[in-house]
Short mmCIF file of C-alpha atoms in Angstrom, two decimals:
data_model
loop_
_atom_site.label_atom_id
_atom_site.label_comp_id
_atom_site.label_asym_id
_atom_site.label_seq_id
_atom_site.Cartn_x
_atom_site.Cartn_y
_atom_site.Cartn_z
CA UNK A 1 12.87 6.85 -12.93
CA UNK A 2 10.50 3.18 -13.44
CA UNK A 3 9.07 4.07 -9.78
CA UNK A 4 9.16 8.09 -10.37
CA UNK A 5 6.85 7.15 -13.42
CA UNK A 6 5.03 3.85 -12.77
CA UNK A 7 3.27 6.10 -9.63
CA UNK A 8 2.90 8.78 -11.84
CA UNK A 9 0.44 6.80 -13.88
CA UNK A 10 -0.94 4.69 -11.80
CA UNK A 11 -2.22 8.26 -9.09
CA UNK A 12 -2.78 10.36 -12.13
CA UNK A 13 -5.55 8.33 -12.27
CA UNK A 14 -6.09 7.17 -8.55
CA UNK A 15 -6.54 11.15 -7.04
CA UNK A 16 -9.04 12.52 -8.81
CA UNK A 17 -11.18 9.24 -9.89
CA UNK A 18 -13.57 9.62 -8.37
CA UNK A 19 -14.15 13.08 -9.67
CA UNK A 20 -14.40 11.29 -12.67
CA UNK A 21 -17.22 8.66 -11.58
CA UNK A 22 -19.01 12.07 -10.02
CA UNK A 23 -18.86 14.34 -13.23
CA UNK A 24 -18.45 12.22 -16.06
CA UNK A 25 -20.11 8.74 -15.53
CA UNK A 26 -22.64 10.05 -13.27
CA UNK A 27 -22.56 8.40 -10.15
CA UNK A 28 -23.30 9.34 -5.99
CA UNK A 29 -20.80 9.94 -3.56
CA UNK A 30 -21.36 5.94 -1.55
CA UNK A 31 -21.48 5.09 -5.52
CA UNK A 32 -18.58 7.02 -6.88
CA UNK A 33 -16.25 6.16 -3.43
CA UNK A 34 -17.12 2.58 -3.56
CA UNK A 35 -15.54 1.83 -7.40
CA UNK A 36 -12.47 3.94 -6.36
CA UNK A 37 -12.13 1.99 -3.09
CA UNK A 38 -12.74 -1.25 -4.53
CA UNK A 39 -10.88 -0.58 -7.74
CA UNK A 40 -8.20 0.93 -5.25
CA UNK A 41 -8.18 -2.62 -3.39
CA UNK A 42 -8.05 -4.70 -6.40
CA UNK A 43 -4.52 -2.37 -7.47
CA UNK A 44 -3.35 -3.43 -4.24
CA UNK A 45 -4.75 -7.08 -3.73
CA UNK A 46 -3.42 -8.26 -7.45
CA UNK A 47 0.18 -8.39 -6.26
CA UNK A 48 -0.03 -11.38 -4.44
CA UNK A 49 -0.91 -13.07 -7.56
CA UNK A 50 3.01 -10.92 -9.31
CA UNK A 51 4.34 -11.94 -6.51
CA UNK A 52 3.56 -15.71 -6.99
CA UNK A 53 4.16 -15.34 -10.59
CA UNK A 54 7.35 -13.70 -9.74
CA UNK A 55 9.06 -16.67 -6.88
CA UNK A 56 7.42 -19.58 -9.04
CA UNK A 57 7.53 -19.66 -12.82
CA UNK A 58 8.83 -16.19 -14.18
CA UNK A 59 11.85 -14.45 -11.38
CA UNK A 60 11.39 -10.99 -10.23
CA UNK A 61 12.59 -9.16 -13.24
CA UNK A 62 10.54 -10.88 -16.19
CA UNK A 63 6.87 -11.31 -14.04
CA UNK A 64 7.70 -7.18 -13.83
CA UNK A 65 8.55 -6.43 -17.24
CA UNK A 66 5.09 -8.58 -19.16
CA UNK A 67 3.21 -7.00 -16.00
CA UNK A 68 4.67 -3.67 -17.35
CA UNK A 69 3.24 -4.20 -21.05
CA UNK A 70 -0.34 -5.34 -19.23
CA UNK A 71 -0.29 -2.03 -18.08
CA UNK A 72 0.64 -0.07 -20.78
CA UNK A 73 -2.12 -2.05 -22.42
CA UNK A 74 -4.72 -1.11 -20.30
CA UNK A 75 -3.47 2.75 -19.81
CA UNK A 76 -3.66 3.19 -23.59
CA UNK A 77 -7.92 1.47 -23.30
CA UNK A 78 -8.43 3.42 -20.48
CA UNK A 79 -6.80 7.58 -22.50
CA UNK A 80 -9.59 5.95 -25.07
CA UNK A 81 -11.92 5.43 -23.17
CA UNK A 82 -11.94 8.86 -21.60
CA UNK A 83 -10.65 10.72 -25.29
CA UNK A 84 -14.21 9.30 -27.19
CA UNK A 85 -17.78 10.90 -26.67
CA UNK A 86 -19.32 7.79 -27.28
CA UNK A 87 -18.11 6.36 -24.75
CA UNK A 88 -18.93 8.56 -21.53
CA UNK A 89 -22.23 9.34 -21.19
CA UNK A 90 -23.89 13.20 -22.14
CA UNK A 91 -22.54 16.09 -20.02
CA UNK A 92 -24.67 16.74 -16.92
CA UNK A 93 -24.88 20.05 -14.52
CA UNK A 94 -27.13 18.85 -12.57
CA UNK A 95 -26.21 19.30 -8.88
CA UNK A 96 -28.14 15.51 -7.44
CA UNK A 97 -26.72 13.15 -10.13
CA UNK A 98 -28.98 11.13 -9.97
CA UNK A 99 -31.33 13.19 -12.60
CA UNK A 100 -28.58 12.68 -14.66
CA UNK A 101 -28.35 9.68 -17.87
CA UNK A 102 -26.45 7.09 -16.66
CA UNK A 103 -23.39 5.19 -18.93
CA UNK A 104 -24.61 2.47 -20.93
CA UNK A 105 -23.02 -0.67 -20.59
CA UNK A 106 -20.94 -0.91 -22.89
CA UNK A 107 -19.06 2.24 -21.86
CA UNK A 108 -19.57 1.41 -18.18
CA UNK A 109 -17.38 -2.21 -19.26
CA UNK A 110 -14.47 0.01 -21.13
CA UNK A 111 -13.96 2.24 -18.76
CA UNK A 112 -13.77 -0.38 -15.74
CA UNK A 113 -12.34 -3.14 -18.53
CA UNK A 114 -9.28 -0.55 -19.01
CA UNK A 115 -9.19 -0.42 -15.13
CA UNK A 116 -8.94 -3.79 -13.90
CA UNK A 117 -6.61 -4.23 -16.76
CA UNK A 118 -4.14 -1.84 -15.35
CA UNK A 119 -4.66 -3.47 -11.91
CA UNK A 120 -3.50 -7.14 -13.25
CA UNK A 121 -0.53 -5.24 -14.48
CA UNK A 122 -0.17 -2.99 -11.24
CA UNK A 123 -0.29 -6.30 -9.93
CA UNK A 124 3.18 -8.07 -11.42
CA UNK A 125 5.24 -4.71 -11.67
CA UNK A 126 4.36 -4.08 -8.06
CA UNK A 127 5.70 -6.08 -5.77
CA UNK A 128 9.30 -7.31 -8.09
CA UNK A 129 10.54 -3.55 -9.40
CA UNK A 130 11.18 -2.44 -5.80
CA UNK A 131 12.72 -6.20 -4.45
CA UNK A 132 14.40 -6.09 -8.53
CA UNK A 133 15.72 -3.12 -6.46
CA UNK A 134 16.72 -4.96 -2.99
CA UNK A 135 18.83 -7.23 -4.52
CA UNK A 136 21.58 -5.27 -7.44
CA UNK A 137 22.61 -5.34 -2.90
CA UNK A 138 25.06 -8.16 -2.27
CA UNK A 139 23.90 -8.96 1.32
CA UNK A 140 27.66 -10.43 1.65
CA UNK A 141 29.31 -7.07 0.53
CA UNK A 142 29.13 -4.96 4.03
CA UNK A 143 29.38 -1.69 2.18
CA UNK A 144 26.43 -2.86 -0.12
CA UNK A 145 24.40 -4.19 2.69
CA UNK A 146 24.50 -0.77 4.71
CA UNK A 147 23.51 1.27 1.28
CA UNK A 148 20.51 -0.99 1.30
CA UNK A 149 19.42 0.42 5.05
CA UNK A 150 19.00 3.49 2.91
CA UNK A 151 17.83 2.23 -0.19
CA UNK A 152 14.35 1.70 0.62
CA UNK A 153 13.75 5.53 1.77
CA UNK A 154 14.66 6.56 -1.29
CA UNK A 155 13.04 4.48 -3.51
CA UNK A 156 10.07 5.90 -1.10
CA UNK A 157 11.22 9.16 -2.57
CA UNK A 158 11.11 8.56 -6.13
CA UNK A 159 7.81 7.08 -5.55
CA UNK A 160 6.72 10.13 -3.93
CA UNK A 161 8.00 12.77 -6.25
CA UNK A 162 5.78 10.62 -9.22
CA UNK A 163 3.01 11.44 -7.21
CA UNK A 164 3.53 14.75 -6.14
CA UNK A 165 3.44 14.88 -10.11
CA UNK A 166 0.43 13.52 -11.29
CA UNK A 167 -1.79 15.20 -7.67
CA UNK A 168 -0.41 18.56 -9.06
CA UNK A 169 0.11 19.19 -12.81
CA UNK A 170 -2.11 16.41 -14.05
CA UNK A 171 -4.70 17.08 -11.70
CA UNK A 172 -4.51 19.98 -13.20
CA UNK A 173 -4.74 19.56 -16.99
CA UNK A 174 -8.16 17.10 -16.21
CA UNK A 175 -9.95 19.56 -14.51
CA UNK A 176 -8.55 22.04 -16.56
CA UNK A 177 -7.70 20.90 -19.89
CA UNK A 178 -8.90 17.67 -20.52
CA UNK A 179 -9.03 14.26 -18.69
CA UNK A 180 -7.01 12.56 -22.97
CA UNK A 181 -3.92 14.66 -22.13
CA UNK A 182 -4.34 13.74 -18.48
CA UNK A 183 -4.36 10.48 -19.19
CA UNK A 184 -2.37 10.20 -22.09
CA UNK A 185 0.88 12.15 -20.66
CA UNK A 186 1.56 9.16 -17.93
CA UNK A 187 0.65 6.61 -20.75
CA UNK A 188 3.68 7.97 -22.65
CA UNK A 189 5.88 7.94 -19.69
CA UNK A 190 4.73 4.28 -18.71
CA UNK A 191 6.02 3.62 -22.45
CA UNK A 192 8.91 5.46 -21.57
CA UNK A 193 10.17 4.07 -18.11
CA UNK A 194 9.41 0.52 -19.96
CA UNK A 195 11.69 0.74 -22.57
CA UNK A 196 14.60 1.96 -20.11
CA UNK A 197 14.07 -0.56 -18.56
CA UNK A 198 14.59 -2.65 -20.80
CA UNK A 199 17.69 -1.23 -22.80
CA UNK A 200 19.07 -2.26 -18.70
CA UNK A 201 18.51 -5.88 -18.69
CA UNK A 202 22.06 -7.10 -19.05
CA UNK A 203 23.48 -4.93 -16.16
CA UNK A 204 21.49 -6.13 -13.76
CA UNK A 205 21.11 -8.94 -10.80
CA UNK A 206 18.68 -11.77 -11.68
CA UNK A 207 17.24 -14.03 -9.00
CA UNK A 208 16.17 -17.31 -10.86
CA UNK A 209 12.27 -18.08 -9.13
CA UNK A 210 13.17 -20.29 -6.37
CA UNK A 211 9.17 -22.39 -6.35
CA UNK A 212 6.52 -21.49 -5.20
CA UNK A 213 6.11 -20.02 -1.81
CA UNK A 214 2.32 -21.06 -1.03
CA UNK A 215 3.10 -24.22 -2.28
CA UNK A 216 6.17 -25.01 -0.05
CA UNK A 217 4.27 -23.35 3.06
CA UNK A 218 0.86 -25.93 2.50
CA UNK A 219 3.82 -28.53 2.73
CA UNK A 220 4.96 -27.60 5.81
CA UNK A 221 1.22 -27.09 7.73
CA UNK A 222 0.20 -29.82 6.13
CA UNK A 223 3.10 -31.76 6.50
CA UNK A 224 3.02 -30.78 10.75
CA UNK A 225 -0.81 -31.49 10.98
CA UNK A 226 -0.57 -35.14 9.72
CA UNK A 227 2.76 -35.63 12.27
CA UNK A 228 0.87 -34.01 15.28
CA UNK A 229 1.02 -36.61 17.66
CA UNK A 230 4.78 -37.39 16.77
CA UNK A 231 6.94 -36.06 19.85
CA UNK A 232 9.55 -33.50 18.51
CA UNK A 233 13.23 -34.40 18.88
CA UNK A 234 15.11 -32.35 22.21
CA UNK A 235 18.46 -31.57 19.76
CA UNK A 236 17.49 -29.66 16.52
CA UNK A 237 20.44 -31.85 14.97
CA UNK A 238 17.77 -34.33 14.47
CA UNK A 239 15.86 -32.63 12.18
CA UNK A 240 15.34 -33.29 8.71
CA UNK A 241 18.07 -30.53 6.93
CA UNK A 242 19.01 -31.11 3.41
CA UNK A 243 23.52 -29.99 3.46
CA UNK A 244 24.84 -26.56 3.24
CA UNK A 245 26.26 -27.80 -0.40
CA UNK A 246 22.34 -28.43 -1.92
CA UNK A 247 22.16 -24.57 -0.93
CA UNK A 248 25.16 -23.26 -1.60
CA UNK A 249 24.90 -24.96 -5.35
CA UNK A 250 21.10 -23.13 -5.77
CA UNK A 251 22.12 -20.03 -4.78
CA UNK A 252 19.92 -20.54 -1.65
CA UNK A 253 20.24 -19.71 2.62
CA UNK A 254 20.15 -22.51 4.98
CA UNK A 255 18.42 -21.56 8.34
CA UNK A 256 18.84 -22.88 11.58
CA UNK A 257 16.10 -24.41 13.16
CA UNK A 258 14.18 -22.01 15.97
CA UNK A 259 11.88 -22.80 18.87
CA UNK A 260 8.53 -20.18 17.63
CA UNK A 261 6.06 -21.12 16.54
CA UNK A 262 6.86 -25.14 17.92
CA UNK A 263 3.62 -26.91 16.21
CA UNK A 264 5.73 -26.03 12.99
CA UNK A 265 8.60 -28.20 13.99
CA UNK A 266 7.05 -31.46 13.64
CA UNK A 267 7.10 -31.54 9.35
CA UNK A 268 10.77 -31.99 9.41
CA UNK A 269 10.53 -34.61 11.98
CA UNK A 270 12.11 -37.65 10.57
CA UNK A 271 9.91 -40.74 10.51
CA UNK A 272 10.87 -42.79 7.52
CA UNK A 273 8.93 -41.48 5.04
CA UNK A 274 10.55 -39.12 2.69
CA UNK A 275 6.87 -38.21 0.82
CA UNK A 276 7.53 -33.38 0.61
CA UNK A 277 3.79 -33.31 1.80
CA UNK A 278 4.75 -35.75 5.28
CA UNK A 279 8.91 -34.06 5.90
CA UNK A 280 10.23 -30.76 5.13
CA UNK A 281 13.30 -29.59 5.18
CA UNK A 282 14.83 -27.26 8.76
CA UNK A 283 14.90 -24.23 6.31
CA UNK A 284 11.20 -24.55 4.59
CA UNK A 285 9.95 -24.62 8.49
CA UNK A 286 12.08 -21.96 9.60
CA UNK A 287 10.43 -19.88 6.35
CA UNK A 288 6.88 -20.51 6.67
CA UNK A 289 7.59 -19.85 9.36
CA UNK A 290 8.83 -16.22 9.15
CA UNK A 291 5.85 -15.83 6.81
CA UNK A 292 3.61 -16.75 9.25
CA UNK A 293 5.05 -15.00 11.95
CA UNK A 294 4.07 -11.33 9.74
CA UNK A 295 0.83 -11.96 10.01
CA UNK A 296 -0.90 -10.03 13.58
CA UNK A 297 1.43 -7.33 11.90
CA UNK A 298 -0.37 -7.25 8.12
CA UNK A 299 -3.52 -7.09 10.61
CA UNK A 300 -2.60 -3.77 12.14
CA UNK A 301 -1.73 -2.23 9.08
CA UNK A 302 -5.24 -2.77 8.02
CA UNK A 303 -7.14 -0.67 10.05
CA UNK A 304 -4.59 2.84 8.50
CA UNK A 305 -4.63 1.86 4.96
CA UNK A 306 -8.72 2.87 5.71
CA UNK A 307 -8.00 6.03 6.31
CA UNK A 308 -5.43 6.61 3.56
CA UNK A 309 -8.46 5.14 0.86
CA UNK A 310 -10.71 8.64 2.34
CA UNK A 311 -7.48 10.81 0.41
CA UNK A 312 -8.76 9.66 -3.17
CA UNK A 313 -11.91 9.38 -1.79
CA UNK A 314 -14.60 11.45 0.43
CA UNK A 315 -11.28 13.83 1.37
CA UNK A 316 -11.81 14.74 -3.04
CA UNK A 317 -15.47 15.21 -2.25
CA UNK A 318 -15.08 17.53 0.87
CA UNK A 319 -12.91 20.00 -1.03
CA UNK A 320 -15.53 20.05 -4.31
CA UNK A 321 -18.26 22.39 -1.77
CA UNK A 322 -15.36 24.94 -0.69
CA UNK A 323 -13.54 28.36 -2.39
CA UNK A 324 -11.26 27.14 -4.80
CA UNK A 325 -10.25 29.89 -6.38
CA UNK A 326 -7.10 31.99 -5.90
CA UNK A 327 -7.78 35.03 -8.44
CA UNK A 328 -7.93 33.56 -11.59
CA UNK A 329 -7.16 30.41 -10.59
CA UNK A 330 -8.98 27.65 -9.43
CA UNK A 331 -7.39 24.96 -7.25
CA UNK A 332 -8.18 21.36 -8.20
CA UNK A 333 -10.01 19.49 -4.89
CA UNK A 334 -7.50 16.08 -5.68
CA UNK A 335 -4.34 18.08 -5.92
CA UNK A 336 -4.10 18.89 -2.31
CA UNK A 337 -3.17 15.53 -1.75
CA UNK A 338 0.20 16.99 -3.07
CA UNK A 339 0.71 18.45 0.24
CA UNK A 340 0.47 15.19 1.71
CA UNK A 341 3.15 14.20 -0.67
CA UNK A 342 4.99 17.09 -0.19
CA UNK A 343 5.35 16.84 2.82
CA UNK A 344 6.44 13.10 2.92
CA UNK A 345 9.15 13.95 0.40
CA UNK A 346 10.39 16.06 3.09
CA UNK A 347 9.79 14.68 6.00
CA UNK A 348 11.90 11.11 4.38
CA UNK A 349 14.91 13.77 3.60
CA UNK A 350 15.20 15.01 7.45
CA UNK A 351 14.04 11.67 8.84
CA UNK A 352 17.27 9.59 6.97
CA UNK A 353 19.82 12.34 7.31
CA UNK A 354 18.74 12.94 11.10
CA UNK A 355 16.19 11.46 12.89
CA UNK A 356 18.12 8.05 11.74
CA UNK A 357 21.36 9.72 13.08
CA UNK A 358 20.36 10.73 16.48
CA UNK A 359 18.79 8.04 17.56
CA UNK A 360 21.75 5.50 16.06
CA UNK A 361 23.57 6.87 18.89
CA UNK A 362 21.42 5.63 21.10
CA UNK A 363 19.58 2.32 20.47
CA UNK A 364 23.30 1.39 18.47
CA UNK A 365 20.52 0.47 16.21
CA UNK A 366 21.96 1.20 12.49
CA UNK A 367 17.90 2.19 11.25
CA UNK A 368 17.65 4.62 14.72
CA UNK A 369 14.83 2.77 15.21
CA UNK A 370 13.33 -0.88 15.12
CA UNK A 371 11.03 -0.99 12.05
CA UNK A 372 7.95 -2.08 14.25
CA UNK A 373 9.17 1.13 16.38
CA UNK A 374 8.83 3.24 13.10
CA UNK A 375 5.88 1.79 12.55
CA UNK A 376 4.40 2.26 15.74
CA UNK A 377 4.76 6.25 15.52
CA UNK A 378 3.24 5.92 12.52
CA UNK A 379 0.08 4.61 14.01
CA UNK A 380 -0.17 7.44 16.03
CA UNK A 381 0.40 9.68 13.96
CA UNK A 382 -2.41 7.75 12.04
CA UNK A 383 -4.97 8.97 14.67
CA UNK A 384 -4.43 12.75 15.06
CA UNK A 385 -5.71 13.74 11.40
CA UNK A 386 -8.48 11.28 12.14
CA UNK A 387 -9.70 13.57 14.88
CA UNK A 388 -8.36 16.88 13.10
CA UNK A 389 -10.63 15.94 9.93
CA UNK A 390 -13.69 15.08 12.30
CA UNK A 391 -13.00 19.01 13.97
CA UNK A 392 -13.01 20.20 10.73
CA UNK A 393 -16.41 18.92 9.14
CA UNK A 394 -17.63 20.66 12.22
CA UNK A 395 -16.27 23.91 11.32
CA UNK A 396 -17.09 23.06 8.15
CA UNK A 397 -20.69 22.03 7.72
CA UNK A 398 -21.54 24.27 11.06
CA UNK A 399 -20.60 27.29 8.23
CA UNK A 400 -22.81 25.43 5.70
CA UNK A 401 -26.21 26.22 8.32
CA UNK A 402 -24.88 29.48 8.88
CA UNK A 403 -24.62 30.19 5.06
CA UNK A 404 -28.13 28.46 4.33
CA UNK A 405 -26.45 25.78 2.10
CA UNK A 406 -27.95 23.31 3.47
CA UNK A 407 -30.26 22.02 1.43
CA UNK A 408 -29.13 23.18 -2.00
CA UNK A 409 -25.69 21.85 -1.46
CA UNK A 410 -23.95 24.99 -2.52
CA UNK A 411 -20.04 25.72 -2.22
CA UNK A 412 -19.68 27.31 1.20
CA UNK A 413 -17.51 30.09 1.03
CA UNK A 414 -14.96 29.36 3.54
CA UNK A 415 -11.20 28.71 1.32
CA UNK A 416 -10.11 24.72 1.03
CA UNK A 417 -7.12 25.09 2.70
CA UNK A 418 -9.30 24.48 5.61
CA UNK A 419 -8.31 20.90 4.96
CA UNK A 420 -4.75 21.17 4.24
CA UNK A 421 -4.29 20.23 8.32
CA UNK A 422 -5.21 16.48 7.25
CA UNK A 423 -3.33 16.33 4.23
CA UNK A 424 0.19 17.56 6.04
CA UNK A 425 -1.00 14.92 8.84
CA UNK A 426 -1.40 12.07 6.72
CA UNK A 427 1.80 13.33 5.01
CA UNK A 428 4.02 13.16 7.95
CA UNK A 429 2.03 9.37 9.34
CA UNK A 430 3.15 7.69 5.60
CA UNK A 431 6.25 8.86 5.78
CA UNK A 432 7.05 6.16 9.66
CA UNK A 433 3.58 4.16 8.48
CA UNK A 434 4.50 3.39 4.54
CA UNK A 435 8.13 2.95 4.28
CA UNK A 436 8.49 1.41 7.49
CA UNK A 437 6.39 -0.44 6.56
CA UNK A 438 7.39 -1.53 2.96
CA UNK A 439 11.01 -2.40 4.47
CA UNK A 440 9.51 -4.81 7.26
CA UNK A 441 8.19 -6.87 4.72
CA UNK A 442 10.62 -7.20 2.49
CA UNK A 443 13.71 -7.29 5.10
CA UNK A 444 11.24 -9.54 6.91
CA UNK A 445 10.66 -12.11 4.25
CA UNK A 446 13.06 -15.21 4.35
CA UNK A 447 15.28 -14.78 1.27
CA UNK A 448 13.10 -17.18 -1.53
CA UNK A 449 10.26 -15.03 -1.17
CA UNK A 450 10.96 -11.61 -1.49
CA UNK A 451 8.38 -10.99 -3.61
CA UNK A 452 5.48 -12.59 -1.58
CA UNK A 453 6.27 -11.28 1.53
CA UNK A 454 6.85 -7.48 -0.67
CA UNK A 455 3.31 -8.59 -1.31
CA UNK A 456 2.24 -8.54 2.78
CA UNK A 457 2.64 -3.74 2.47
CA UNK A 458 0.47 -4.05 -0.89
CA UNK A 459 -2.13 -6.52 0.39
CA UNK A 460 -2.07 -4.77 3.10
CA UNK A 461 -3.78 -1.33 1.12
CA UNK A 462 -5.43 -3.98 -0.76
CA UNK A 463 -7.89 -5.14 2.13
CA UNK A 464 -7.79 -1.49 3.62
CA UNK A 465 -9.59 -0.33 0.55
CA UNK A 466 -12.33 -3.08 0.02
CA UNK A 467 -12.23 -2.67 4.17
CA UNK A 468 -13.08 0.96 3.29
CA UNK A 469 -15.99 0.30 0.92
CA UNK A 470 -17.43 -1.73 3.61
CA UNK A 471 -17.77 0.70 6.18
CA UNK A 472 -18.97 3.42 4.52
CA UNK A 473 -22.06 1.24 2.67
CA UNK A 474 -22.72 -0.22 5.92
CA UNK A 475 -22.62 2.61 7.84
CA UNK A 476 -24.26 4.64 5.12
CA UNK A 477 -27.13 2.32 5.38
CA UNK A 478 -27.70 1.94 9.34
CA UNK A 479 -27.29 5.49 9.58
CA UNK A 480 -30.36 6.06 6.99
CA UNK A 481 -32.66 3.44 8.72
CA UNK A 482 -35.38 4.31 10.96
CA UNK A 483 -36.55 7.57 8.56
CA UNK A 484 -33.43 9.30 9.62
CA UNK A 485 -30.81 11.31 7.40
CA UNK A 486 -27.68 8.91 7.05
CA UNK A 487 -24.29 10.09 7.73
CA UNK A 488 -22.70 10.25 4.04
CA UNK A 489 -24.86 11.49 1.46
CA UNK A 490 -24.35 13.08 -2.19
CA UNK A 491 -25.44 16.46 -0.91
CA UNK A 492 -22.84 16.66 1.25
CA UNK A 493 -23.40 19.64 3.37
CA UNK A 494 -26.43 17.88 4.61
CA UNK A 495 -24.57 14.73 5.35
CA UNK A 496 -22.65 13.85 9.14
CA UNK A 497 -18.89 13.61 7.53
CA UNK A 498 -17.33 14.37 10.96
CA UNK A 499 -19.50 11.51 13.03
CA UNK A 500 -17.65 8.76 10.79
CA UNK A 501 -14.25 10.41 10.66
CA UNK A 502 -14.96 10.65 14.50
CA UNK A 503 -15.27 7.02 14.72
CA UNK A 504 -11.86 5.86 12.45
CA UNK A 505 -10.71 7.95 15.32
CA UNK A 506 -11.54 5.36 17.87
CA UNK A 507 -11.23 2.51 15.51
CA UNK A 508 -7.16 3.82 15.47
CA UNK A 509 -6.90 3.79 19.01
CA UNK A 510 -8.28 0.05 19.63
CA UNK A 511 -6.15 -0.75 16.18
CA UNK A 512 -2.65 0.73 18.30
CA UNK A 513 -3.38 -1.49 21.26
CA UNK A 514 -3.83 -4.63 18.91
CA UNK A 515 -0.37 -4.08 17.47
CA UNK A 516 1.42 -2.38 20.70
CA UNK A 517 0.21 -7.35 21.74
CA UNK A 518 2.25 -7.68 18.26
CA UNK A 519 5.00 -5.92 18.91
CA UNK A 520 5.49 -7.35 21.62
CA UNK A 521 5.63 -10.99 21.18
CA UNK A 522 7.23 -10.68 17.38
CA UNK A 523 10.28 -12.26 16.67
CA UNK A 524 12.85 -10.66 14.40
CA UNK A 525 14.46 -13.30 11.70
CA UNK A 526 18.17 -14.02 12.56
CA UNK A 527 20.58 -12.59 9.69
CA UNK A 528 21.91 -14.61 7.42
CA UNK A 529 25.68 -13.19 7.19
CA UNK A 530 27.08 -10.87 9.84
CA UNK A 531 27.82 -7.70 7.77
CA UNK A 532 25.61 -5.86 9.78
CA UNK A 533 26.66 -6.45 13.49
CA UNK A 534 23.63 -4.82 15.66
CA UNK A 535 20.07 -6.91 14.52
CA UNK A 536 17.16 -5.26 16.76
CA UNK A 537 15.86 -6.50 19.81
#
């Protein structure tokens, strides 16, 4: 239930934020899009801090609870901000926002202060609620571990159900009833969610904090550098390691030495010093190796995350230029992202119930295909909607020219549903990539660093949004130099988003080549128990 309500709250803001910034705070296209992606980027980067607090100080569960309260506080102030006339500038009907009165410093401070308070709250809830869910399965119970293989599919299913409600019902309420109710409902839902989580506290399996993962990794790296001239013994048994009883007593796992990233093994070489900055256990070395091995995979997901950022910014702005009427009903532009969510919901069910079972017979892999293979399929699918988006935008611009609507930026007599293919294809791509990404970083992280591993998935989206802001500003600036009109203007009918989307498609292609190189050299983490017999190659 938390996944449903929390995602409902987040997407209830993110999906339509660009329109609030342009229509209520009177910001331009580039400024509003960048404000959205900068905030979303912060939302997805904050889980790094949340993961640190969970693993090092409070534990996953209590970090989630405290962060949930901060999240609720931010939502409450944000609802107040959109409700009070004194906290926003006067309504402006001028199509050119440059002629409208801008929001005051106080109005911006309250609105963005609430947004970023909310981001801090999400930073603590996002990396920990899914890992708390994963912790409820016993790795040493074969039945529970098999069930865990489907957990993240259904976790994402519940999340997207919440986002579907936000992208349809909440967005309609915001556009046609009022922003106060549109933000007030998810605030109430969040309150119910946190209350229900607290009610179940005695029944959960709780993992105790195991120390800062950053400190452990730093100790290993510094130790290896300080002993860079020390030879590594050929027998791994000669490296420093604690007894099994020491790990068992703390409820942790011991990991055997592996030959990969061999230089880090120097941190476990015995030189007579027991200083933590000179000597680390083999297990700590292997945990550090595993977190470092995942970084190239993380980098390969940055570019796809920039595409996801377009859904709530440029895709929505495109929708405002098209005919949104079905009889007397007017479709909110941001609601088309609901079709992406519907596609993902259907795709997840088909994937879990049919695709996995068919592939299991061919590969003998309990997941059907490996997690990286699933991500690779998603990366291929991500190229297609960019190409389609470019072609559709070419058609939209051609129609604007034919109807004489380029200069005045008027509404083009084309149905908003011409944008539907790019949303639907994005849903299929994200079903492969985003679900696999979340499971991959959780599954491949060491047991004591699961929250940090899960934060890798959100970090990908965070950096992708910041990258989107950088690319949008840079492309807008470069293409408007030397007297040129530029690709991205406040008037989208005079812009060239088709060129911008084509640029993304080329960027995606080179990113996929990079991913293939990463896939070739990646070494999967060894299992700590034998309840799953088949491991990915």
